[in-house]
Amino acid sequence: MFNVEQTLSDLAFDRSNLDEVWSNQAILFFQYADKLTQSERRVAKAKQVMEEVEARLYNTIRADLSLSGIRPTESLIESKMKNHEKMRAAREVYDAAKSDCEKAKYALEAFRHRRDMIVQASKREFLELEKTGSSTFTALKKHPQE
């Protein structure tokens, strides 16, 4: 299950410690890319299971209706399948997996935005250093080839 609170915590960053933020950005991005990949696999597996349940139920319901003397129409079979407990359970697992996958996709996109925000914060920090005439910045400015 996708942890939204943890994601929000991971997305936050401290402007006063940009070196650490930059160091962690790639790691966090990779971790969330991995979460997305895992969630996509769960979706594929849940869909496969749901389709297998659907196929088994279709055959079982069709046979049961025929044995009961009821002419099995496609709409009747579909109706019974949708209301069957196993089908509802499989659909629920599939829907939950899809929901987690969507959250992981948006989290990864948020980490792309986070990177852009870190770039902007770094530029701002650099401009502030330039304005204040920080010794570190002026030393770099005086001797750029070194």
mmCIF file of C-alpha atoms in Angstrom:
data_model
loop_
_atom_site.group_PDB
_atom_site.id
_atom_site.type_symbol
_atom_site.label_atom_id
_atom_site.label_comp_id
_atom_site.label_asym_id
_atom_site.label_seq_id
_atom_site.Cartn_x
_atom_site.Cartn_y
_atom_site.Cartn_z
ATOM 1 C CA MET A 1 0.000 0.000 0.000
ATOM 2 C CA PHE A 2 1.289 3.442 -0.950
ATOM 3 C CA ASN A 3 2.149 5.653 2.009
ATOM 4 C CA VAL A 4 1.091 9.218 1.188
ATOM 5 C CA GLU A 5 2.306 10.675 4.486
ATOM 6 C CA GLN A 6 5.806 9.263 3.962
ATOM 7 C CA THR A 7 5.847 10.593 0.417
ATOM 8 C CA LEU A 8 4.902 14.073 1.599
ATOM 9 C CA SER A 9 7.665 13.900 4.183
ATOM 10 C CA ASP A 10 10.184 12.779 1.542
ATOM 11 C CA LEU A 11 9.143 15.594 -0.791
ATOM 12 C CA ALA A 12 9.819 18.304 1.781
ATOM 13 C CA PHE A 13 13.263 19.887 1.872
ATOM 14 C CA ASP A 14 15.206 22.393 3.929
ATOM 15 C CA ARG A 15 16.598 25.333 1.953
ATOM 16 C CA SER A 16 19.279 25.845 4.561
ATOM 17 C CA ASN A 17 20.826 22.456 3.782
ATOM 18 C CA LEU A 18 20.835 22.259 -0.014
ATOM 19 C CA ASP A 19 23.941 20.060 -0.177
ATOM 20 C CA GLU A 20 22.140 17.258 1.649
ATOM 21 C CA VAL A 21 18.957 17.877 -0.333
ATOM 22 C CA TRP A 22 20.887 17.502 -3.599
ATOM 23 C CA SER A 23 22.581 14.353 -2.312
ATOM 24 C CA ASN A 24 19.257 12.742 -1.440
ATOM 25 C CA GLN A 25 17.268 13.792 -4.529
ATOM 26 C CA ALA A 26 18.581 11.087 -6.857
ATOM 27 C CA ILE A 27 18.234 8.432 -4.170
ATOM 28 C CA LEU A 28 14.636 9.403 -3.417
ATOM 29 C CA PHE A 29 13.790 9.607 -7.119
ATOM 30 C CA PHE A 30 15.156 6.117 -7.689
ATOM 31 C CA GLN A 31 13.305 4.721 -4.661
ATOM 32 C CA TYR A 32 10.010 6.115 -5.922
ATOM 33 C CA ALA A 33 10.705 4.937 -9.477
ATOM 34 C CA ASP A 34 11.196 1.474 -7.979
ATOM 35 C CA LYS A 35 7.894 1.809 -6.085
ATOM 36 C CA LEU A 36 6.199 2.699 -9.358
ATOM 37 C CA THR A 37 7.687 -0.334 -11.092
ATOM 38 C CA GLN A 38 6.578 -2.619 -8.266
ATOM 39 C CA SER A 39 3.083 -1.167 -8.286
ATOM 40 C CA GLU A 40 2.820 -1.629 -12.061
ATOM 41 C CA ARG A 41 3.719 -5.301 -11.581
ATOM 42 C CA ARG A 42 1.029 -5.620 -8.891
ATOM 43 C CA VAL A 43 -1.518 -4.110 -11.271
ATOM 44 C CA ALA A 44 -0.558 -6.553 -14.031
ATOM 45 C CA LYS A 45 -0.752 -9.509 -11.624
ATOM 46 C CA ALA A 46 -4.088 -8.365 -10.180
ATOM 47 C CA LYS A 47 -5.493 -7.948 -13.693
ATOM 48 C CA GLN A 48 -4.304 -11.418 -14.650
ATOM 49 C CA VAL A 49 -5.902 -12.936 -11.538
ATOM 50 C CA MET A 50 -9.130 -11.029 -12.181
ATOM 51 C CA GLU A 51 -9.264 -12.294 -15.766
ATOM 52 C CA GLU A 52 -8.652 -15.861 -14.580
ATOM 53 C CA VAL A 53 -11.450 -15.582 -12.012
ATOM 54 C CA GLU A 54 -13.700 -14.133 -14.690
ATOM 55 C CA ALA A 55 -12.990 -16.999 -17.105
ATOM 56 C CA ARG A 56 -13.578 -19.680 -14.452
ATOM 57 C CA LEU A 57 -16.776 -18.011 -13.270
ATOM 58 C CA TYR A 58 -18.065 -17.645 -16.809
ATOM 59 C CA ASN A 59 -17.727 -21.387 -17.431
ATOM 60 C CA THR A 60 -19.123 -22.335 -14.019
ATOM 61 C CA ILE A 61 -22.121 -19.994 -14.264
ATOM 62 C CA ARG A 62 -22.862 -21.063 -17.830
ATOM 63 C CA ALA A 63 -22.773 -24.736 -16.831
ATOM 64 C CA ASP A 64 -24.904 -24.138 -13.705
ATOM 65 C CA LEU A 65 -27.544 -22.280 -15.688
ATOM 66 C CA SER A 66 -27.643 -25.007 -18.336
ATOM 67 C CA LEU A 67 -27.981 -27.727 -15.690
ATOM 68 C CA SER A 68 -30.817 -25.761 -14.073
ATOM 69 C CA GLY A 69 -32.685 -25.668 -17.371
ATOM 70 C CA ILE A 70 -32.187 -21.927 -17.817
ATOM 71 C CA ARG A 71 -31.025 -20.701 -21.191
ATOM 72 C CA PRO A 72 -27.672 -18.953 -20.473
ATOM 73 C CA THR A 73 -27.640 -15.577 -22.241
ATOM 74 C CA GLU A 74 -24.570 -13.375 -22.242
ATOM 75 C CA SER A 75 -26.323 -10.634 -20.267
ATOM 76 C CA LEU A 76 -27.502 -13.126 -17.613
ATOM 77 C CA ILE A 77 -24.019 -14.625 -17.287
ATOM 78 C CA GLU A 78 -22.426 -11.145 -17.096
ATOM 79 C CA SER A 79 -24.912 -10.090 -14.434
ATOM 80 C CA LYS A 80 -24.219 -13.140 -12.276
ATOM 81 C CA MET A 81 -20.460 -12.743 -12.741
ATOM 82 C CA LYS A 82 -20.461 -9.101 -11.661
ATOM 83 C CA ASN A 83 -22.350 -9.930 -8.504
ATOM 84 C CA HIS A 84 -20.291 -12.975 -7.613
ATOM 85 C CA GLU A 85 -18.221 -12.683 -4.428
ATOM 86 C CA LYS A 86 -15.000 -13.940 -6.055
ATOM 87 C CA MET A 87 -15.318 -11.469 -8.909
ATOM 88 C CA ARG A 88 -15.976 -8.557 -6.549
ATOM 89 C CA ALA A 89 -12.956 -9.536 -4.443
ATOM 90 C CA ALA A 90 -10.704 -9.789 -7.514
ATOM 91 C CA ARG A 91 -11.974 -6.427 -8.779
ATOM 92 C CA GLU A 92 -11.301 -4.850 -5.381
ATOM 93 C CA VAL A 93 -7.686 -6.085 -5.375
ATOM 94 C CA TYR A 94 -7.231 -4.844 -8.944
ATOM 95 C CA ASP A 95 -8.733 -1.426 -8.175
ATOM 96 C CA ALA A 96 -6.545 -1.034 -5.073
ATOM 97 C CA ALA A 97 -3.438 -1.938 -7.080
ATOM 98 C CA LYS A 98 -4.396 0.585 -9.777
ATOM 99 C CA SER A 99 -4.953 3.265 -7.156
ATOM 100 C CA ASP A 100 -1.516 2.654 -5.620
ATOM 101 C CA CYS A 101 0.044 2.711 -9.076
ATOM 102 C CA GLU A 102 -1.548 6.075 -9.856
ATOM 103 C CA LYS A 103 -0.285 7.473 -6.547
ATOM 104 C CA ALA A 104 3.216 6.212 -7.353
ATOM 105 C CA LYS A 105 3.072 7.885 -10.795
ATOM 106 C CA TYR A 106 2.054 11.191 -9.232
ATOM 107 C CA ALA A 107 4.719 10.829 -6.542
ATOM 108 C CA LEU A 108 7.395 10.371 -9.194
ATOM 109 C CA GLU A 109 6.100 13.442 -10.999
ATOM 110 C CA ALA A 110 6.213 15.335 -7.695
ATOM 111 C CA PHE A 111 9.874 14.373 -7.314
ATOM 112 C CA ARG A 112 10.540 15.867 -10.755
ATOM 113 C CA HIS A 113 8.917 19.084 -9.524
ATOM 114 C CA ARG A 114 10.952 18.831 -6.322
ATOM 115 C CA ARG A 115 14.138 18.710 -8.396
ATOM 116 C CA ASP A 116 13.064 21.865 -10.210
ATOM 117 C CA MET A 117 12.317 23.571 -6.906
ATOM 118 C CA ILE A 118 15.747 22.566 -5.584
ATOM 119 C CA VAL A 119 17.349 24.077 -8.698
ATOM 120 C CA GLN A 120 15.435 27.308 -8.115
ATOM 121 C CA ALA A 121 16.364 27.357 -4.418
ATOM 122 C CA SER A 122 20.011 26.767 -5.337
ATOM 123 C CA LYS A 123 19.934 29.649 -7.818
ATOM 124 C CA ARG A 124 18.384 31.881 -5.186
ATOM 125 C CA GLU A 125 21.055 30.849 -2.705
ATOM 126 C CA PHE A 126 23.763 31.555 -5.255
ATOM 127 C CA LEU A 127 22.315 35.024 -5.957
ATOM 128 C CA GLU A 128 22.136 35.746 -2.238
ATOM 129 C CA LEU A 129 25.800 34.778 -1.881
ATOM 130 C CA GLU A 130 26.647 37.088 -4.773
ATOM 131 C CA LYS A 131 24.696 40.000 -3.233
ATOM 132 C CA THR A 132 26.279 39.615 0.192
ATOM 133 C CA GLY A 133 29.767 39.293 -1.245
ATOM 134 C CA SER A 134 30.456 36.073 0.556
ATOM 135 C CA SER A 135 34.156 35.330 0.732
ATOM 136 C CA THR A 136 33.619 31.892 -0.752
ATOM 137 C CA PHE A 137 31.783 33.313 -3.723
ATOM 138 C CA THR A 138 34.142 36.222 -4.297
ATOM 139 C CA ALA A 139 37.156 33.928 -4.087
ATOM 140 C CA LEU A 140 35.613 31.748 -6.782
ATOM 141 C CA LYS A 141 34.728 34.812 -8.801
ATOM 142 C CA LYS A 142 38.262 36.239 -8.649
ATOM 143 C CA HIS A 143 39.981 32.991 -9.651
ATOM 144 C CA PRO A 144 37.568 31.016 -11.862
ATOM 145 C CA GLN A 145 40.328 28.975 -13.567
ATOM 146 C CA GLU A 146 41.687 27.504 -10.341
#
